[in-house]
Amino acid sequence: MEKIKIAFIFQKDNIFLSGKHFDNTYYHFFMNALQRNDKLLVKNFPVDKIIDCEEMKGKIDAILLWENSPFGMPEKILNIEKLDIPVICKAGDPNRAKDSIKYHDKWKIDHYFHFLHEEFFHELYPKKFNFLTLFFGLEKKLFEKTNSFDERIKKKILLTGATGNTKISSKIINSLRNPKWNAYESYRLRTRCKNLPYVDYTPTLQHEYINDKFSKLLQKYSAAIAATTNNPNIKYWETAGSECLTFMEITEKNRGQYLGFKNNESCIVINEENFEDKFLEYLDDIENPKWKEIALEGKKHAIENFDNDIAAEKLASLFSTYVHN
């Protein structure tokens, strides 16, 4: 079968697609895995402010958009409505959803994808918007060989990433400016873990393990925390994929069960009521072999389900349903 010809449109200064951002997970999926897929022929269109799609007429089968918002995208996409071809788009971060809805018709978007739960997506967007939950983020070569679980730091639990400001004044200001998506509300449990005496906290940018090195930081520890309040993110499968015993915040609110990790088999499930008890259960019995078994099973599940090439294949299938039907 002939490859599907895809025009990938993004802003040329999009830091997430540069390979130089502190987080390269999006870069590896869009710039490497999609290029590797044998069903797709992806041509990148990194543009400044304006792109005229009429010039693509008859040359491509479909369009892929980096996002449905101005973030990382050109200011104007002209004549996209004149091309009778499908437009597939990565949904932007949830905090941008309200302002992104207007781009649905403007850019003639047929289908969205992201690793968000479908129910969560449709809490943010109209029910009529087509959506595919697509797990991406693991570049397999960075996770296949990991440091021995037994040789890592065991008496501390690693925590990384953004946390909220716990000062009363900051909470009040954030509740007024951005009541739903401020850091404290998005990372409530992560923020509570930050100052525990047995937790090693590393802010997002204050370490050397950026770009493709983040897994190396994770591999220094036997156990690490992945906690987001509203929906799980790539940190969940990055941490498990690094062979850490992963304490995962999985609740009814964030719907984390859809990731497929199982409590006491491939992760340790935590929430705002039990997290300290779960940490101490591990720390008080640190040599128990079951922790290594759970970590190994977590790595296996992550690599088998969140690998970029698997995600690229599923996105290729989505394109195929539009192009070949």
CSV table of C-alpha atoms in Angstrom, one decimal:
chain,number,residue,atom,x,y,z
A,1,MET,CA,0.0,0.0,0.0
A,2,GLU,CA,1.2,3.5,-0.9
A,3,LYS,CA,2.3,5.6,2.1
A,4,ILE,CA,-0.1,8.3,3.3
A,5,LYS,CA,1.4,11.7,2.6
A,6,ILE,CA,1.2,14.0,5.6
A,7,ALA,CA,1.9,17.7,6.0
A,8,PHE,CA,2.9,18.4,9.6
A,9,ILE,CA,2.3,22.1,10.3
A,10,PHE,CA,3.9,23.9,13.3
A,11,GLN,CA,5.7,27.1,14.2
A,12,LYS,CA,9.4,27.0,13.4
A,13,ASP,CA,10.4,28.2,16.9
A,14,ASN,CA,8.2,25.6,18.7
A,15,ILE,CA,10.6,24.7,21.5
A,16,PHE,CA,8.9,21.3,22.0
A,17,LEU,CA,9.9,20.2,18.5
A,18,SER,CA,13.5,21.5,18.7
A,19,GLY,CA,15.1,18.6,20.5
A,20,LYS,CA,16.5,21.2,22.9
A,21,HIS,CA,13.6,21.5,25.4
A,22,PHE,CA,14.0,20.1,28.9
A,23,ASP,CA,11.3,17.6,27.9
A,24,ASN,CA,12.0,15.8,24.6
A,25,THR,CA,9.0,13.4,24.8
A,26,TYR,CA,6.9,15.3,22.2
A,27,TYR,CA,10.0,15.8,20.0
A,28,HIS,CA,10.7,12.1,19.8
A,29,PHE,CA,7.1,11.2,18.9
A,30,PHE,CA,6.5,13.9,16.2
A,31,MET,CA,10.0,14.3,14.8
A,32,ASN,CA,11.3,10.7,15.0
A,33,ALA,CA,8.6,8.0,15.5
A,34,LEU,CA,6.2,9.4,12.8
A,35,GLN,CA,9.1,9.6,10.4
A,36,ARG,CA,10.0,6.0,11.1
A,37,ASN,CA,6.5,4.7,10.5
A,38,ASP,CA,6.3,2.7,7.2
A,39,LYS,CA,2.7,3.7,6.5
A,40,LEU,CA,3.3,7.5,6.6
A,41,LEU,CA,5.4,9.9,4.6
A,42,VAL,CA,5.6,13.0,6.8
A,43,LYS,CA,6.8,16.3,5.4
A,44,ASN,CA,7.5,18.9,8.1
A,45,PHE,CA,6.2,22.5,7.5
A,46,PRO,CA,8.0,24.6,10.1
A,47,VAL,CA,6.7,28.1,9.4
A,48,ASP,CA,7.0,31.6,10.9
A,49,LYS,CA,3.6,33.4,11.0
A,50,ILE,CA,1.7,32.4,7.9
A,51,ILE,CA,1.2,29.3,5.8
A,52,ASP,CA,-0.9,29.0,2.6
A,53,CYS,CA,-2.3,25.5,2.3
A,54,GLU,CA,-3.5,26.0,-1.2
A,55,GLU,CA,0.1,25.4,-2.3
A,56,MET,CA,-0.3,21.8,-1.0
A,57,LYS,CA,-3.3,21.0,-3.1
A,58,GLY,CA,-2.9,17.6,-4.9
A,59,LYS,CA,0.4,16.9,-3.1
A,60,ILE,CA,-0.7,15.6,0.2
A,61,ASP,CA,-3.3,13.2,1.6
A,62,ALA,CA,-3.9,14.7,5.1
A,63,ILE,CA,-2.7,17.5,7.4
A,64,LEU,CA,-1.3,17.0,10.9
A,65,LEU,CA,-1.4,20.0,13.3
A,66,TRP,CA,0.8,20.3,16.3
A,67,GLU,CA,-2.0,21.9,18.4
A,68,ASN,CA,-5.4,23.5,18.2
A,69,SER,CA,-4.2,26.8,19.6
A,70,PRO,CA,-1.7,29.6,18.9
A,71,PHE,CA,0.8,27.8,21.1
A,72,GLY,CA,3.6,26.5,18.9
A,73,MET,CA,1.5,27.2,15.8
A,74,PRO,CA,1.6,29.8,13.0
A,75,GLU,CA,-0.6,32.9,13.4
A,76,LYS,CA,-2.5,32.2,10.2
A,77,ILE,CA,-3.3,29.0,8.3
A,78,LEU,CA,-4.7,30.2,5.0
A,79,ASN,CA,-7.0,28.2,2.6
A,80,ILE,CA,-7.1,25.1,4.7
A,81,GLU,CA,-10.8,24.9,4.0
A,82,LYS,CA,-10.1,24.6,0.2
A,83,LEU,CA,-8.3,21.3,0.6
A,84,ASP,CA,-10.7,18.3,0.7
A,85,ILE,CA,-8.5,16.3,2.9
A,86,PRO,CA,-8.6,15.3,6.6
A,87,VAL,CA,-7.1,17.4,9.3
A,88,ILE,CA,-5.9,15.6,12.5
A,89,CYS,CA,-4.7,17.6,15.5
A,90,LYS,CA,-3.1,17.1,18.8
A,91,ALA,CA,-5.3,18.6,21.5
A,92,GLY,CA,-3.5,21.3,23.5
A,93,ASP,CA,-3.1,21.4,27.2
A,94,PRO,CA,-6.4,21.4,29.1
A,95,ASN,CA,-5.8,24.9,30.4
A,96,ARG,CA,-6.0,26.2,26.8
A,97,ALA,CA,-9.2,24.3,25.8
A,98,LYS,CA,-11.6,27.1,26.4
A,99,ASP,CA,-9.8,29.4,23.9
A,100,SER,CA,-9.0,26.5,21.5
A,101,ILE,CA,-12.6,25.6,20.6
A,102,LYS,CA,-12.8,28.4,18.1
A,103,TYR,CA,-10.0,26.8,16.0
A,104,HIS,CA,-12.1,23.7,15.3
A,105,ASP,CA,-14.0,25.2,12.4
A,106,LYS,CA,-11.3,27.8,11.6
A,107,TRP,CA,-8.8,25.1,10.8
A,108,LYS,CA,-11.3,22.5,9.7
A,109,ILE,CA,-10.2,19.9,12.2
A,110,ASP,CA,-11.7,16.4,11.8
A,111,HIS,CA,-10.1,14.5,14.7
A,112,TYR,CA,-8.1,15.1,17.8
A,113,PHE,CA,-5.7,12.9,19.7
A,114,HIS,CA,-3.8,13.1,23.0
A,115,PHE,CA,-3.1,10.8,26.0
A,116,LEU,CA,-6.0,12.4,27.9
A,117,HIS,CA,-8.9,10.2,28.9
A,118,GLU,CA,-11.8,10.5,26.4
A,119,GLU,CA,-14.2,11.6,29.1
A,120,PHE,CA,-11.8,14.3,30.3
A,121,PHE,CA,-11.4,15.5,26.7
A,122,HIS,CA,-15.2,15.8,26.3
A,123,GLU,CA,-15.5,17.7,29.6
A,124,LEU,CA,-13.3,20.4,27.9
A,125,TYR,CA,-14.7,20.2,24.3
A,126,PRO,CA,-18.1,19.6,22.7
A,127,LYS,CA,-19.2,16.0,22.5
A,128,LYS,CA,-19.3,16.2,18.6
A,129,PHE,CA,-15.5,16.6,18.5
A,130,ASN,CA,-13.9,13.3,17.4
A,131,PHE,CA,-11.1,12.1,19.8
A,132,LEU,CA,-8.6,9.3,20.1
A,133,THR,CA,-6.8,8.6,23.3
A,134,LEU,CA,-3.2,8.0,22.1
A,135,PHE,CA,-0.4,7.1,24.6
A,136,PHE,CA,2.9,8.3,23.4
A,137,GLY,CA,6.1,9.5,25.1
A,138,LEU,CA,8.5,6.6,25.5
A,139,GLU,CA,11.4,6.5,23.1
A,140,LYS,CA,12.2,2.8,23.6
A,141,LYS,CA,16.0,3.1,23.2
A,142,LEU,CA,16.2,5.4,26.2
A,143,PHE,CA,14.4,2.9,28.5
A,144,GLU,CA,15.4,-0.6,27.4
A,145,LYS,CA,18.6,-0.7,29.5
A,146,THR,CA,18.2,0.6,33.0
A,147,ASN,CA,20.4,0.6,36.1
A,148,SER,CA,19.9,-2.3,38.5
A,149,PHE,CA,17.0,-1.8,40.9
A,150,ASP,CA,19.2,-3.2,43.7
A,151,GLU,CA,22.0,-0.7,43.3
A,152,ARG,CA,19.8,2.4,43.5
A,153,ILE,CA,19.0,4.8,46.3
A,154,LYS,CA,16.3,3.1,48.4
A,155,LYS,CA,15.9,5.1,51.6
A,156,LYS,CA,14.6,8.2,49.7
A,157,ILE,CA,11.7,8.5,47.3
A,158,LEU,CA,12.2,10.8,44.3
A,159,LEU,CA,9.7,13.6,43.4
A,160,THR,CA,10.2,15.8,40.4
A,161,GLY,CA,8.2,18.5,38.5
A,162,ALA,CA,6.2,21.6,39.3
A,163,THR,CA,4.4,22.0,42.6
A,164,GLY,CA,2.0,24.6,44.0
A,165,ASN,CA,2.8,27.5,46.2
A,166,THR,CA,1.3,26.7,49.7
A,167,LYS,CA,1.3,30.3,51.0
A,168,ILE,CA,-2.2,31.5,51.8
A,169,SER,CA,-1.7,34.7,49.8
A,170,SER,CA,-0.6,32.7,46.7
A,171,LYS,CA,-3.6,30.4,47.0
A,172,ILE,CA,-6.0,33.3,47.2
A,173,ILE,CA,-4.4,35.1,44.2
A,174,ASN,CA,-4.4,31.9,42.1
A,175,SER,CA,-8.0,31.0,43.0
A,176,LEU,CA,-9.0,34.4,41.6
A,177,ARG,CA,-6.7,34.5,38.5
A,178,ASN,CA,-6.9,30.9,37.5
A,179,PRO,CA,-9.1,28.9,39.8
A,180,LYS,CA,-9.0,25.5,38.0
A,181,TRP,CA,-5.5,25.2,36.3
A,182,ASN,CA,-3.1,26.8,38.8
A,183,ALA,CA,-0.1,24.7,39.9
A,184,TYR,CA,-1.5,24.1,43.4
A,185,GLU,CA,-4.9,22.7,42.1
A,186,SER,CA,-3.2,20.7,39.3
A,187,TYR,CA,-0.6,19.1,41.7
A,188,ARG,CA,-2.2,19.0,45.1
A,189,LEU,CA,-0.8,15.6,46.1
A,190,ARG,CA,2.6,16.3,44.6
A,191,THR,CA,2.7,19.5,46.5
A,192,ARG,CA,1.9,17.7,49.8
A,193,CYS,CA,4.7,15.2,49.1
A,194,LYS,CA,7.3,17.8,48.5
A,195,ASN,CA,8.4,18.5,52.1
A,196,LEU,CA,8.3,15.0,53.5
A,197,PRO,CA,11.6,14.1,55.2
A,198,TYR,CA,12.1,10.9,53.1
A,199,VAL,CA,11.3,12.6,49.8
A,200,ASP,CA,14.0,14.0,47.5
A,201,TYR,CA,12.4,16.8,45.6
A,202,THR,CA,14.0,18.0,42.3
A,203,PRO,CA,12.3,21.0,40.5
A,204,THR,CA,11.8,20.7,36.8
A,205,LEU,CA,14.7,22.8,35.6
A,206,GLN,CA,17.1,22.7,38.6
A,207,HIS,CA,19.1,19.7,37.6
A,208,GLU,CA,21.3,18.4,34.8
A,209,TYR,CA,19.0,15.6,33.7
A,210,ILE,CA,17.1,17.3,30.9
A,211,ASN,CA,16.4,16.5,27.3
A,212,ASP,CA,17.0,12.8,27.0
A,213,LYS,CA,18.6,12.4,30.4
A,214,PHE,CA,15.6,12.5,32.6
A,215,SER,CA,15.4,8.7,32.8
A,216,LYS,CA,19.0,8.7,34.2
A,217,LEU,CA,17.8,10.8,37.2
A,218,LEU,CA,14.9,8.4,37.7
A,219,GLN,CA,17.3,5.4,37.6
A,220,LYS,CA,19.2,6.8,40.6
A,221,TYR,CA,16.2,5.8,42.8
A,222,SER,CA,14.4,2.6,43.4
A,223,ALA,CA,11.1,4.5,44.0
A,224,ALA,CA,9.6,7.7,42.6
A,225,ILE,CA,6.2,9.5,42.7
A,226,ALA,CA,3.9,10.3,39.8
A,227,ALA,CA,1.1,12.5,40.9
A,228,THR,CA,-1.3,14.8,38.9
A,229,THR,CA,-4.7,15.9,40.2
A,230,ASN,CA,-6.8,16.2,37.0
A,231,ASN,CA,-5.3,13.7,34.6
A,232,PRO,CA,-2.2,11.5,34.4
A,233,ASN,CA,0.7,12.7,32.3
A,234,ILE,CA,3.8,11.3,30.6
A,235,LYS,CA,5.7,11.3,33.9
A,236,TYR,CA,3.6,8.2,34.9
A,237,TRP,CA,5.0,6.0,32.1
A,238,GLU,CA,8.5,7.7,32.1
A,239,THR,CA,8.8,6.8,35.8
A,240,ALA,CA,7.6,3.2,35.4
A,241,GLY,CA,9.6,2.8,32.2
A,242,SER,CA,12.7,3.7,34.2
A,243,GLU,CA,12.1,0.6,36.4
A,244,CYS,CA,11.2,2.7,39.4
A,245,LEU,CA,8.7,1.4,42.0
A,246,THR,CA,6.2,4.0,41.0
A,247,PHE,CA,3.8,5.5,43.5
A,248,MET,CA,0.9,6.6,41.2
A,249,GLU,CA,-1.9,9.0,42.1
A,250,ILE,CA,-4.9,7.2,40.6
A,251,THR,CA,-8.3,8.5,41.6
A,252,GLU,CA,-11.8,8.8,40.4
A,253,LYS,CA,-11.0,12.4,39.6
A,254,ASN,CA,-8.0,11.8,37.3
A,255,ARG,CA,-9.4,8.5,36.0
A,256,GLY,CA,-5.9,7.0,36.1
A,257,GLN,CA,-7.1,3.4,35.8
A,258,TYR,CA,-7.3,3.8,32.1
A,259,LEU,CA,-3.5,3.6,31.9
A,260,GLY,CA,-3.7,-0.1,32.7
A,261,PHE,CA,-1.3,-0.1,35.6
A,262,LYS,CA,-2.4,-2.4,38.5
A,263,ASN,CA,-2.0,-1.7,42.2
A,264,ASN,CA,0.6,-3.9,43.9
A,265,GLU,CA,1.4,-5.5,40.5
A,266,SER,CA,2.9,-2.8,38.3
A,267,CYS,CA,2.6,0.3,40.6
A,268,ILE,CA,1.5,1.4,44.0
A,269,VAL,CA,-1.7,3.4,43.9
A,270,ILE,CA,-1.8,6.5,46.1
A,271,ASN,CA,-4.3,9.2,46.9
A,272,GLU,CA,-4.5,12.2,49.3
A,273,GLU,CA,-5.8,9.9,52.1
A,274,ASN,CA,-3.3,7.0,52.0
A,275,PHE,CA,0.0,8.4,50.4
A,276,GLU,CA,2.0,8.6,53.6
A,277,ASP,CA,1.0,5.2,54.7
A,278,LYS,CA,2.0,3.7,51.4
A,279,PHE,CA,5.4,5.5,51.5
A,280,LEU,CA,6.1,4.2,55.0
A,281,GLU,CA,5.0,0.7,54.1
A,282,TYR,CA,7.8,0.7,51.5
A,283,LEU,CA,10.4,2.4,53.6
A,284,ASP,CA,9.8,0.2,56.6
A,285,ASP,CA,10.3,-3.0,54.6
A,286,ILE,CA,12.8,-1.7,52.0
A,287,GLU,CA,14.5,-5.0,51.2
A,288,ASN,CA,11.2,-6.8,50.4
A,289,PRO,CA,11.7,-8.4,47.0
A,290,LYS,CA,8.1,-7.6,46.0
A,291,TRP,CA,9.1,-3.9,45.3
A,292,LYS,CA,11.5,-5.0,42.6
A,293,GLU,CA,8.9,-7.3,41.1
A,294,ILE,CA,6.4,-4.5,40.9
A,295,ALA,CA,9.0,-2.2,39.4
A,296,LEU,CA,9.9,-4.7,36.7
A,297,GLU,CA,6.3,-5.3,35.9
A,298,GLY,CA,5.7,-1.6,35.7
A,299,LYS,CA,8.6,-1.2,33.2
A,300,LYS,CA,7.2,-4.0,31.1
A,301,HIS,CA,3.7,-2.5,31.0
A,302,ALA,CA,5.1,1.0,30.2
A,303,ILE,CA,7.3,-0.2,27.3
A,304,GLU,CA,4.6,-2.5,25.8
A,305,ASN,CA,1.9,0.2,25.9
A,306,PHE,CA,3.4,3.7,25.8
A,307,ASP,CA,6.2,3.3,23.2
A,308,ASN,CA,6.3,6.0,20.5
A,309,ASP,CA,6.3,3.5,17.6
A,310,ILE,CA,3.1,1.8,18.9
A,311,ALA,CA,1.5,5.3,19.1
A,312,ALA,CA,2.7,6.2,15.6
A,313,GLU,CA,1.1,3.0,14.2
A,314,LYS,CA,-2.2,3.9,15.9
A,315,LEU,CA,-2.1,7.4,14.5
A,316,ALA,CA,-1.3,6.0,11.0
A,317,SER,CA,-4.4,3.8,11.4
A,318,LEU,CA,-6.5,6.9,12.2
A,319,PHE,CA,-5.2,8.7,9.1
A,320,SER,CA,-6.0,5.6,7.1
A,321,THR,CA,-9.6,5.5,8.2
A,322,TYR,CA,-10.0,9.0,6.7
A,323,VAL,CA,-7.8,8.7,3.6
A,324,HIS,CA,-8.8,5.2,2.4
A,325,ASN,CA,-12.5,5.3,3.2
